[in-house]
C-alpha cells in the first residue's frame, strides 16, 4: 500500500501597493517640478537689467545683490579711491539702472616750483583744479587752457597771478602843425610857436604772474597840463634856374601842351585896322611873352616861365584853349608852324 503525500509549493510573497499611494507620489513629484520651473520663470521675468558704462565701454548685466556696491563686487568691478561713480554705492538696484564709472587718470601739476602727480576722474583742467581746491582767478596763468580735456599723463602748469595798482605822472607829447606857405622857398622852415609837453596822472593795473610783470592796463587818466602844439611854416617855393643862368622863384610847376599863335587873321579872324586887332583878353597888346590860357587853370595876369619859350604872362584866352593847354605868341606865321604842338612842356608859375 502506497501512501501518497501531497507536498505544497512554497508561495512567493506578494507586494501589495495601494493605488492611492502611487497617485500621491506622482502628485508630489509634479508639484516639486512645477514649483521649480515656476520659480525659474519668475526669476527670469523679474530679473533686473543693469547697464554699466566703464570709461564709455558699455555692458549689460543681470542684477545681483541688494545695492550698487554688492552688484559691483559680485561682478568683480573694482573701484579705486579716485574713480567716480554717478550713483551712490548704497543705492538699491533698479531695473534699467545706468551705472557710469569714470576712471581716474594720472596728471602732473606744476604749481610754483613743486611738481606733483595726481589721479583724477575730472573731465577738464578746470574740474581738476576745483577738485584740488584751487580757485582760478582771471589774473592766474593756466596752461593748457582750463577748458582742455584731461588725458593720461597731462602736464598742467598753474601760476598764481596778482594785480597791483600804481599811479604815475607822465608827459603828454605835443603835436607839430605844418603850415605850407609860398612866402618861403621849398626846404625852408619858420617856427611860429614852440611846442610844450603836457602832463597827466595815470592810474595803472600792473598784472604779475608769480614775480614776473606780464602786462599793464590803464584804468584812468587825469590831465594836469594840456600840451601846446608846435607850429611850423614850410616853404613851397622852388627855385628854377633858366638856361641863361637866371633863377626864378616857383610857386607851382604844371605839365602842359603848348601851341603857338600870331595876330594874323587865321588865328584871330582880324586884320590890321580892325577894332581890337592885336589886343589880348586882358586889354594889353599881344607880343612875344604873351600867353593864352584857360583862366580856370591859370589866372590871367600870372607870371610864367615856359620851358623852351622863356618868361611870359598869362594875358589872353582862346576858344580852343581849354584845360592844360597854352598858346604862345610869336611874331610870324612861319614861327608858329615851326613850333607846332608840343606835349609835356613844363610851365613854372612864378612868385610875384
CSV table of C-alpha atoms in Angstrom, one decimal:
chain,number,residue,atom,x,y,z
A,1,UNK,CA,0.0,0.0,0.0
A,2,UNK,CA,1.5,3.2,-1.1
A,3,UNK,CA,1.0,6.3,0.8
A,4,UNK,CA,1.0,9.4,-1.3
A,5,UNK,CA,1.9,12.7,0.4
A,6,UNK,CA,0.9,16.0,-1.1
A,7,UNK,CA,3.7,18.4,-0.9
A,8,UNK,CA,2.5,22.1,-1.5
A,9,UNK,CA,4.8,24.6,-3.3
A,10,UNK,CA,6.1,27.5,-1.3
A,11,UNK,CA,4.2,30.6,-2.3
A,12,UNK,CA,6.1,33.8,-3.2
A,13,UNK,CA,5.3,36.9,-1.0
A,14,UNK,CA,3.0,39.3,-2.7
A,15,UNK,CA,3.7,43.1,-2.5
A,16,UNK,CA,0.6,45.0,-2.3
A,17,UNK,CA,0.7,48.7,-3.4
A,18,UNK,CA,-2.3,50.7,-2.9
A,19,UNK,CA,-3.4,52.7,-5.9
A,20,UNK,CA,-3.9,55.8,-3.7
A,21,UNK,CA,-0.2,55.9,-2.6
A,22,UNK,CA,1.0,55.9,-6.2
A,23,UNK,CA,-1.2,58.8,-7.1
A,24,UNK,CA,0.0,60.8,-4.1
A,25,UNK,CA,3.7,60.3,-5.1
A,26,UNK,CA,3.2,61.3,-8.6
A,27,UNK,CA,1.3,64.4,-7.4
A,28,UNK,CA,4.3,65.4,-5.1
A,29,UNK,CA,6.8,65.0,-7.9
A,30,UNK,CA,4.8,67.0,-10.4
A,31,UNK,CA,4.3,69.7,-7.7
A,32,UNK,CA,8.1,69.9,-7.0
A,33,UNK,CA,9.0,70.1,-10.7
A,34,UNK,CA,6.3,72.7,-11.4
A,35,UNK,CA,7.3,74.8,-8.4
A,36,UNK,CA,11.0,74.7,-9.6
A,37,UNK,CA,10.1,75.7,-13.1
A,38,UNK,CA,7.7,78.4,-12.0
A,39,UNK,CA,10.3,79.8,-9.6
A,40,UNK,CA,12.8,79.9,-12.5
A,41,UNK,CA,10.2,81.6,-14.7
A,42,UNK,CA,9.5,84.2,-12.0
A,43,UNK,CA,13.2,84.8,-11.6
A,44,UNK,CA,13.7,85.3,-15.3
A,45,UNK,CA,10.6,87.5,-15.6
A,46,UNK,CA,11.6,89.7,-12.6
A,47,UNK,CA,15.4,89.8,-13.4
A,48,UNK,CA,16.7,93.3,-13.3
A,49,UNK,CA,18.8,94.6,-16.2
A,50,UNK,CA,21.7,96.9,-15.1
A,51,UNK,CA,23.8,98.8,-17.7
A,52,UNK,CA,27.4,99.6,-16.7
A,53,UNK,CA,29.4,102.2,-18.7
A,54,UNK,CA,33.0,101.8,-17.6
A,55,UNK,CA,35.0,104.6,-19.2
A,56,UNK,CA,32.4,104.7,-22.0
A,57,UNK,CA,32.7,100.8,-22.5
A,58,UNK,CA,29.1,99.6,-22.0
A,59,UNK,CA,27.9,96.1,-20.8
A,60,UNK,CA,24.5,94.9,-19.6
A,61,UNK,CA,24.3,92.7,-16.5
A,62,UNK,CA,21.6,90.9,-14.5
A,63,UNK,CA,21.2,92.4,-11.1
A,64,UNK,CA,22.7,90.7,-8.1
A,65,UNK,CA,22.9,91.9,-4.6
A,66,UNK,CA,20.9,94.5,-2.7
A,67,UNK,CA,22.7,97.6,-3.7
A,68,UNK,CA,25.3,99.0,-6.2
A,69,UNK,CA,28.2,98.1,-4.0
A,70,UNK,CA,27.1,94.4,-3.8
A,71,UNK,CA,26.5,94.4,-7.5
A,72,UNK,CA,29.9,95.7,-8.4
A,73,UNK,CA,31.6,93.3,-6.0
A,74,UNK,CA,29.7,90.4,-7.4
A,75,UNK,CA,30.8,91.2,-11.0
A,76,UNK,CA,34.4,91.9,-9.9
A,77,UNK,CA,34.2,95.5,-11.0
A,78,UNK,CA,36.8,97.2,-8.7
A,79,UNK,CA,37.0,100.9,-7.9
A,80,UNK,CA,39.9,102.9,-6.9
A,81,UNK,CA,39.5,105.7,-4.4
A,82,UNK,CA,39.8,108.3,-7.2
A,83,UNK,CA,37.3,106.7,-9.6
A,84,UNK,CA,33.9,108.4,-9.9
A,85,UNK,CA,30.5,106.7,-10.0
A,86,UNK,CA,27.4,108.5,-11.0
A,87,UNK,CA,25.2,106.8,-8.3
A,88,UNK,CA,25.6,106.2,-4.6
A,89,UNK,CA,27.1,102.8,-3.7
A,90,UNK,CA,24.4,102.3,-1.1
A,91,UNK,CA,21.6,102.9,-3.6
A,92,UNK,CA,19.3,99.9,-4.2
A,93,UNK,CA,19.3,98.3,-7.6
A,94,UNK,CA,16.5,99.1,-10.1
A,95,UNK,CA,15.7,97.6,-13.4
A,96,UNK,CA,17.3,99.6,-16.2
A,97,UNK,CA,19.7,101.4,-13.8
A,98,UNK,CA,22.6,103.1,-15.6
A,99,UNK,CA,25.8,102.9,-13.7
A,100,UNK,CA,28.6,105.1,-15.1
A,101,UNK,CA,32.2,104.8,-13.9
A,102,UNK,CA,34.7,107.5,-14.7
A,103,UNK,CA,38.2,106.0,-14.2
A,104,UNK,CA,40.8,108.2,-12.7
A,105,UNK,CA,43.8,109.2,-14.8
A,106,UNK,CA,47.3,110.3,-13.8
A,107,UNK,CA,48.2,114.0,-14.4
A,108,UNK,CA,51.1,116.1,-13.4
A,109,UNK,CA,50.5,119.5,-11.8
A,110,UNK,CA,53.3,122.1,-11.7
A,111,UNK,CA,52.4,124.7,-9.1
A,112,UNK,CA,55.1,127.2,-8.2
A,113,UNK,CA,58.3,125.2,-8.0
A,114,UNK,CA,56.5,121.9,-7.0
A,115,UNK,CA,55.6,119.2,-9.5
A,116,UNK,CA,53.2,116.5,-8.2
A,117,UNK,CA,51.4,113.6,-9.8
A,118,UNK,CA,47.7,113.2,-9.1
A,119,UNK,CA,45.0,110.8,-10.1
A,120,UNK,CA,41.8,112.4,-11.1
A,121,UNK,CA,38.4,111.5,-12.7
A,122,UNK,CA,37.7,115.1,-13.7
A,123,UNK,CA,36.8,115.8,-17.3
A,124,UNK,CA,38.6,119.1,-17.7
A,125,UNK,CA,41.5,121.0,-16.2
A,126,UNK,CA,39.0,123.4,-14.6
A,127,UNK,CA,37.3,120.5,-12.8
A,128,UNK,CA,40.6,119.0,-11.7
A,129,UNK,CA,41.8,122.3,-10.2
A,130,UNK,CA,38.5,122.8,-8.5
A,131,UNK,CA,38.9,119.2,-7.2
A,132,UNK,CA,42.3,120.3,-5.8
A,133,UNK,CA,40.5,123.3,-4.2
A,134,UNK,CA,42.4,125.8,-6.4
A,135,UNK,CA,40.1,128.7,-7.2
A,136,UNK,CA,41.0,130.2,-10.6
A,137,UNK,CA,41.2,134.0,-10.8
A,138,UNK,CA,41.2,136.0,-14.0
A,139,UNK,CA,44.8,137.0,-13.5
A,140,UNK,CA,46.1,133.4,-12.9
A,141,UNK,CA,48.1,131.6,-15.5
A,142,UNK,CA,47.0,128.0,-16.5
A,143,UNK,CA,48.4,126.0,-19.4
A,144,UNK,CA,46.8,124.4,-21.3
A,145,UNK,CA,43.5,126.3,-21.0
A,146,UNK,CA,41.1,125.4,-18.2
A,147,UNK,CA,38.6,124.0,-20.8
A,148,UNK,CA,41.2,121.5,-22.0
A,149,UNK,CA,40.1,117.8,-21.5
A,150,UNK,CA,42.0,115.6,-19.1
A,151,UNK,CA,44.2,112.9,-20.8
A,152,UNK,CA,46.5,110.4,-19.2
A,153,UNK,CA,49.9,112.0,-18.3
A,154,UNK,CA,48.7,115.5,-19.0
A,155,UNK,CA,51.2,118.2,-17.8
A,156,UNK,CA,49.4,121.2,-16.2
A,157,UNK,CA,51.1,124.4,-15.3
A,158,UNK,CA,49.4,126.7,-12.7
A,159,UNK,CA,50.9,130.0,-11.7
A,160,UNK,CA,49.0,132.3,-9.3
A,161,UNK,CA,48.6,135.8,-10.6
A,162,UNK,CA,48.0,139.2,-8.9
A,163,UNK,CA,47.3,142.8,-9.8
A,164,UNK,CA,49.0,145.8,-8.3
A,165,UNK,CA,47.6,149.3,-8.9
A,166,UNK,CA,50.1,152.1,-9.3
A,167,UNK,CA,49.9,155.8,-10.1
A,168,UNK,CA,52.3,157.6,-12.4
A,169,UNK,CA,52.7,161.1,-13.8
A,170,UNK,CA,53.7,161.1,-17.4
A,171,UNK,CA,54.4,163.6,-20.2
A,172,UNK,CA,51.9,164.2,-23.0
A,173,UNK,CA,53.9,164.8,-26.2
A,174,UNK,CA,52.9,167.8,-28.3
A,175,UNK,CA,51.9,167.6,-32.0
A,176,UNK,CA,53.5,169.5,-34.8
A,177,UNK,CA,51.2,171.5,-37.1
A,178,UNK,CA,52.7,172.2,-40.5
A,179,UNK,CA,51.6,175.2,-42.4
A,180,UNK,CA,52.5,175.4,-46.1
A,181,UNK,CA,53.5,178.9,-47.3
A,182,UNK,CA,54.6,180.4,-50.6
A,183,UNK,CA,56.5,183.1,-48.7
A,184,UNK,CA,59.3,180.7,-48.1
A,185,UNK,CA,61.4,178.6,-50.5
A,186,UNK,CA,61.0,174.9,-50.6
A,187,UNK,CA,63.1,173.4,-47.9
A,188,UNK,CA,62.9,176.5,-45.7
A,189,UNK,CA,61.0,176.4,-42.4
A,190,UNK,CA,59.9,179.0,-39.9
A,191,UNK,CA,58.8,178.1,-36.3
A,192,UNK,CA,55.7,180.1,-35.4
A,193,UNK,CA,55.1,178.5,-32.0
A,194,UNK,CA,57.4,176.4,-29.8
A,195,UNK,CA,55.8,173.1,-28.6
A,196,UNK,CA,55.4,172.4,-24.9
A,197,UNK,CA,54.7,169.0,-23.4
A,198,UNK,CA,51.7,168.5,-21.2
A,199,UNK,CA,51.4,166.3,-18.1
A,200,UNK,CA,48.8,163.7,-16.9
A,201,UNK,CA,48.2,161.4,-13.9
A,202,UNK,CA,47.7,157.8,-14.9
A,203,UNK,CA,46.2,155.0,-12.8
A,204,UNK,CA,47.5,151.6,-14.0
A,205,UNK,CA,46.7,148.0,-13.2
A,206,UNK,CA,50.0,146.0,-13.3
A,207,UNK,CA,49.5,142.3,-13.7
A,208,UNK,CA,52.0,139.8,-12.3
A,209,UNK,CA,52.3,136.0,-12.8
A,210,UNK,CA,54.4,134.9,-9.9
A,211,UNK,CA,57.0,137.6,-9.6
A,212,UNK,CA,57.1,138.5,-13.3
A,213,UNK,CA,55.2,141.5,-14.7
A,214,UNK,CA,53.3,140.5,-17.8
A,215,UNK,CA,51.0,143.4,-18.6
A,216,UNK,CA,49.9,146.9,-17.8
A,217,UNK,CA,46.4,148.3,-18.3
A,218,UNK,CA,45.5,152.0,-18.0
A,219,UNK,CA,42.4,152.3,-15.7
A,220,UNK,CA,42.1,156.1,-15.6
A,221,UNK,CA,43.8,159.3,-16.8
A,222,UNK,CA,43.6,162.8,-15.5
A,223,UNK,CA,45.1,165.7,-17.5
A,224,UNK,CA,47.2,168.0,-15.3
A,225,UNK,CA,48.6,170.3,-18.1
A,226,UNK,CA,47.5,170.2,-21.7
A,227,UNK,CA,50.2,170.3,-24.3
A,228,UNK,CA,50.9,173.2,-26.6
A,229,UNK,CA,51.4,172.2,-30.3
A,230,UNK,CA,54.4,173.3,-32.2
A,231,UNK,CA,53.5,175.4,-35.3
A,232,UNK,CA,55.9,175.3,-38.3
A,233,UNK,CA,55.7,177.1,-41.6
A,234,UNK,CA,57.2,175.2,-44.5
A,235,UNK,CA,58.1,176.8,-47.8
A,236,UNK,CA,56.6,175.6,-51.1
A,237,UNK,CA,58.5,177.9,-53.4
A,238,UNK,CA,61.0,176.2,-55.7
A,239,UNK,CA,64.0,177.8,-57.4
A,240,UNK,CA,64.3,177.3,-61.2
A,241,UNK,CA,67.5,178.2,-63.0
A,242,UNK,CA,66.9,179.0,-66.7
A,243,UNK,CA,69.5,178.1,-69.4
A,244,UNK,CA,70.7,181.7,-69.4
A,245,UNK,CA,71.6,181.3,-65.7
A,246,UNK,CA,68.8,183.4,-64.3
A,247,UNK,CA,66.9,182.0,-61.3
A,248,UNK,CA,63.2,182.2,-60.7
A,249,UNK,CA,61.2,181.5,-57.6
A,250,UNK,CA,58.5,179.0,-58.5
A,251,UNK,CA,55.2,178.5,-56.7
A,252,UNK,CA,54.0,175.6,-58.8
A,253,UNK,CA,55.0,173.5,-61.8
A,254,UNK,CA,52.5,172.3,-64.3
A,255,UNK,CA,52.8,169.9,-67.3
A,256,UNK,CA,51.1,171.4,-70.3
A,257,UNK,CA,50.5,171.1,-74.0
A,258,UNK,CA,51.8,174.1,-75.9
A,259,UNK,CA,50.9,175.6,-79.3
A,260,UNK,CA,51.9,179.0,-80.9
A,261,UNK,CA,49.8,181.8,-82.5
A,262,UNK,CA,50.1,185.2,-84.1
A,263,UNK,CA,47.8,188.2,-84.6
A,264,UNK,CA,47.1,187.0,-88.1
A,265,UNK,CA,43.6,186.5,-89.5
A,266,UNK,CA,44.0,182.7,-89.4
A,267,UNK,CA,44.3,182.7,-85.7
A,268,UNK,CA,42.3,185.8,-84.6
A,269,UNK,CA,39.9,186.4,-87.5
A,270,UNK,CA,41.1,190.1,-87.6
A,271,UNK,CA,43.3,192.1,-89.9
A,272,UNK,CA,45.3,195.3,-89.2
A,273,UNK,CA,42.9,198.2,-88.8
A,274,UNK,CA,40.0,196.1,-87.4
A,275,UNK,CA,38.7,197.0,-84.0
A,276,UNK,CA,40.6,195.1,-81.3
A,277,UNK,CA,43.3,193.8,-83.7
A,278,UNK,CA,46.3,192.7,-81.7
A,279,UNK,CA,44.6,193.3,-78.3
A,280,UNK,CA,44.5,190.5,-75.7
A,281,UNK,CA,41.7,189.5,-73.4
A,282,UNK,CA,43.5,191.5,-70.7
A,283,UNK,CA,43.5,194.6,-72.8
A,284,UNK,CA,47.2,194.5,-73.5
A,285,UNK,CA,48.9,194.4,-76.8
A,286,UNK,CA,49.9,190.9,-77.8
A,287,UNK,CA,53.7,190.5,-78.1
A,288,UNK,CA,56.3,187.8,-77.6
A,289,UNK,CA,55.8,186.7,-73.9
A,290,UNK,CA,52.0,186.8,-74.2
A,291,UNK,CA,50.4,183.5,-73.4
A,292,UNK,CA,46.8,182.5,-73.9
A,293,UNK,CA,45.5,180.2,-71.1
A,294,UNK,CA,42.4,178.7,-69.6
A,295,UNK,CA,41.6,181.0,-66.7
A,296,UNK,CA,40.2,178.1,-64.6
A,297,UNK,CA,43.7,176.6,-64.7
A,298,UNK,CA,46.0,179.6,-64.8
A,299,UNK,CA,44.6,183.0,-63.7
A,300,UNK,CA,45.1,186.0,-66.1
A,301,UNK,CA,48.0,188.2,-65.0
A,302,UNK,CA,50.0,185.2,-63.7
A,303,UNK,CA,53.8,185.5,-64.3
A,304,UNK,CA,55.2,182.3,-66.0
A,305,UNK,CA,58.3,180.8,-67.3
A,306,UNK,CA,57.6,178.4,-70.1
A,307,UNK,CA,60.2,175.7,-70.9
A,308,UNK,CA,61.7,176.4,-74.4
A,309,UNK,CA,59.9,179.8,-74.6
A,310,UNK,CA,61.0,181.9,-71.7
A,311,UNK,CA,59.4,184.5,-69.5
A,312,UNK,CA,55.7,185.1,-70.2
A,313,UNK,CA,52.5,186.5,-68.8
A,314,UNK,CA,49.0,184.9,-68.9
A,315,UNK,CA,47.2,187.7,-70.7
A,316,UNK,CA,45.0,186.1,-73.4
A,317,UNK,CA,42.4,183.4,-73.9
A,318,UNK,CA,41.2,181.4,-76.9
A,319,UNK,CA,38.2,179.2,-77.8
A,320,UNK,CA,40.5,176.1,-78.3
A,321,UNK,CA,42.5,176.8,-75.1
A,322,UNK,CA,40.8,174.5,-72.5
A,323,UNK,CA,42.4,172.7,-69.6
A,324,UNK,CA,46.1,172.1,-69.6
A,325,UNK,CA,46.8,173.8,-72.9
A,326,UNK,CA,48.6,177.1,-73.5
A,327,UNK,CA,49.1,179.2,-76.7
A,328,UNK,CA,52.3,181.1,-77.0
A,329,UNK,CA,52.5,184.3,-79.0
A,330,UNK,CA,55.1,184.5,-81.8
A,331,UNK,CA,55.7,187.2,-84.4
A,332,UNK,CA,55.3,185.3,-87.7
A,333,UNK,CA,53.1,182.5,-89.1
A,334,UNK,CA,56.3,180.6,-90.0
A,335,UNK,CA,57.4,180.6,-86.4
A,336,UNK,CA,54.0,179.3,-85.3
A,337,UNK,CA,54.1,176.5,-87.8
A,338,UNK,CA,57.6,175.6,-86.9
A,339,UNK,CA,56.7,175.4,-83.2
A,340,UNK,CA,53.8,173.1,-83.9
A,341,UNK,CA,52.2,171.3,-81.0
A,342,UNK,CA,54.3,170.1,-78.1
A,343,UNK,CA,53.3,167.9,-75.2
A,344,UNK,CA,54.6,167.7,-71.6
A,345,UNK,CA,56.0,171.3,-71.6
A,346,UNK,CA,56.9,172.4,-68.1
A,347,UNK,CA,55.2,175.7,-67.1
A,348,UNK,CA,56.5,177.3,-64.0
A,349,UNK,CA,54.1,179.5,-62.0
A,350,UNK,CA,56.4,182.3,-60.7
A,351,UNK,CA,56.1,184.0,-57.4
A,352,UNK,CA,55.3,187.7,-57.9
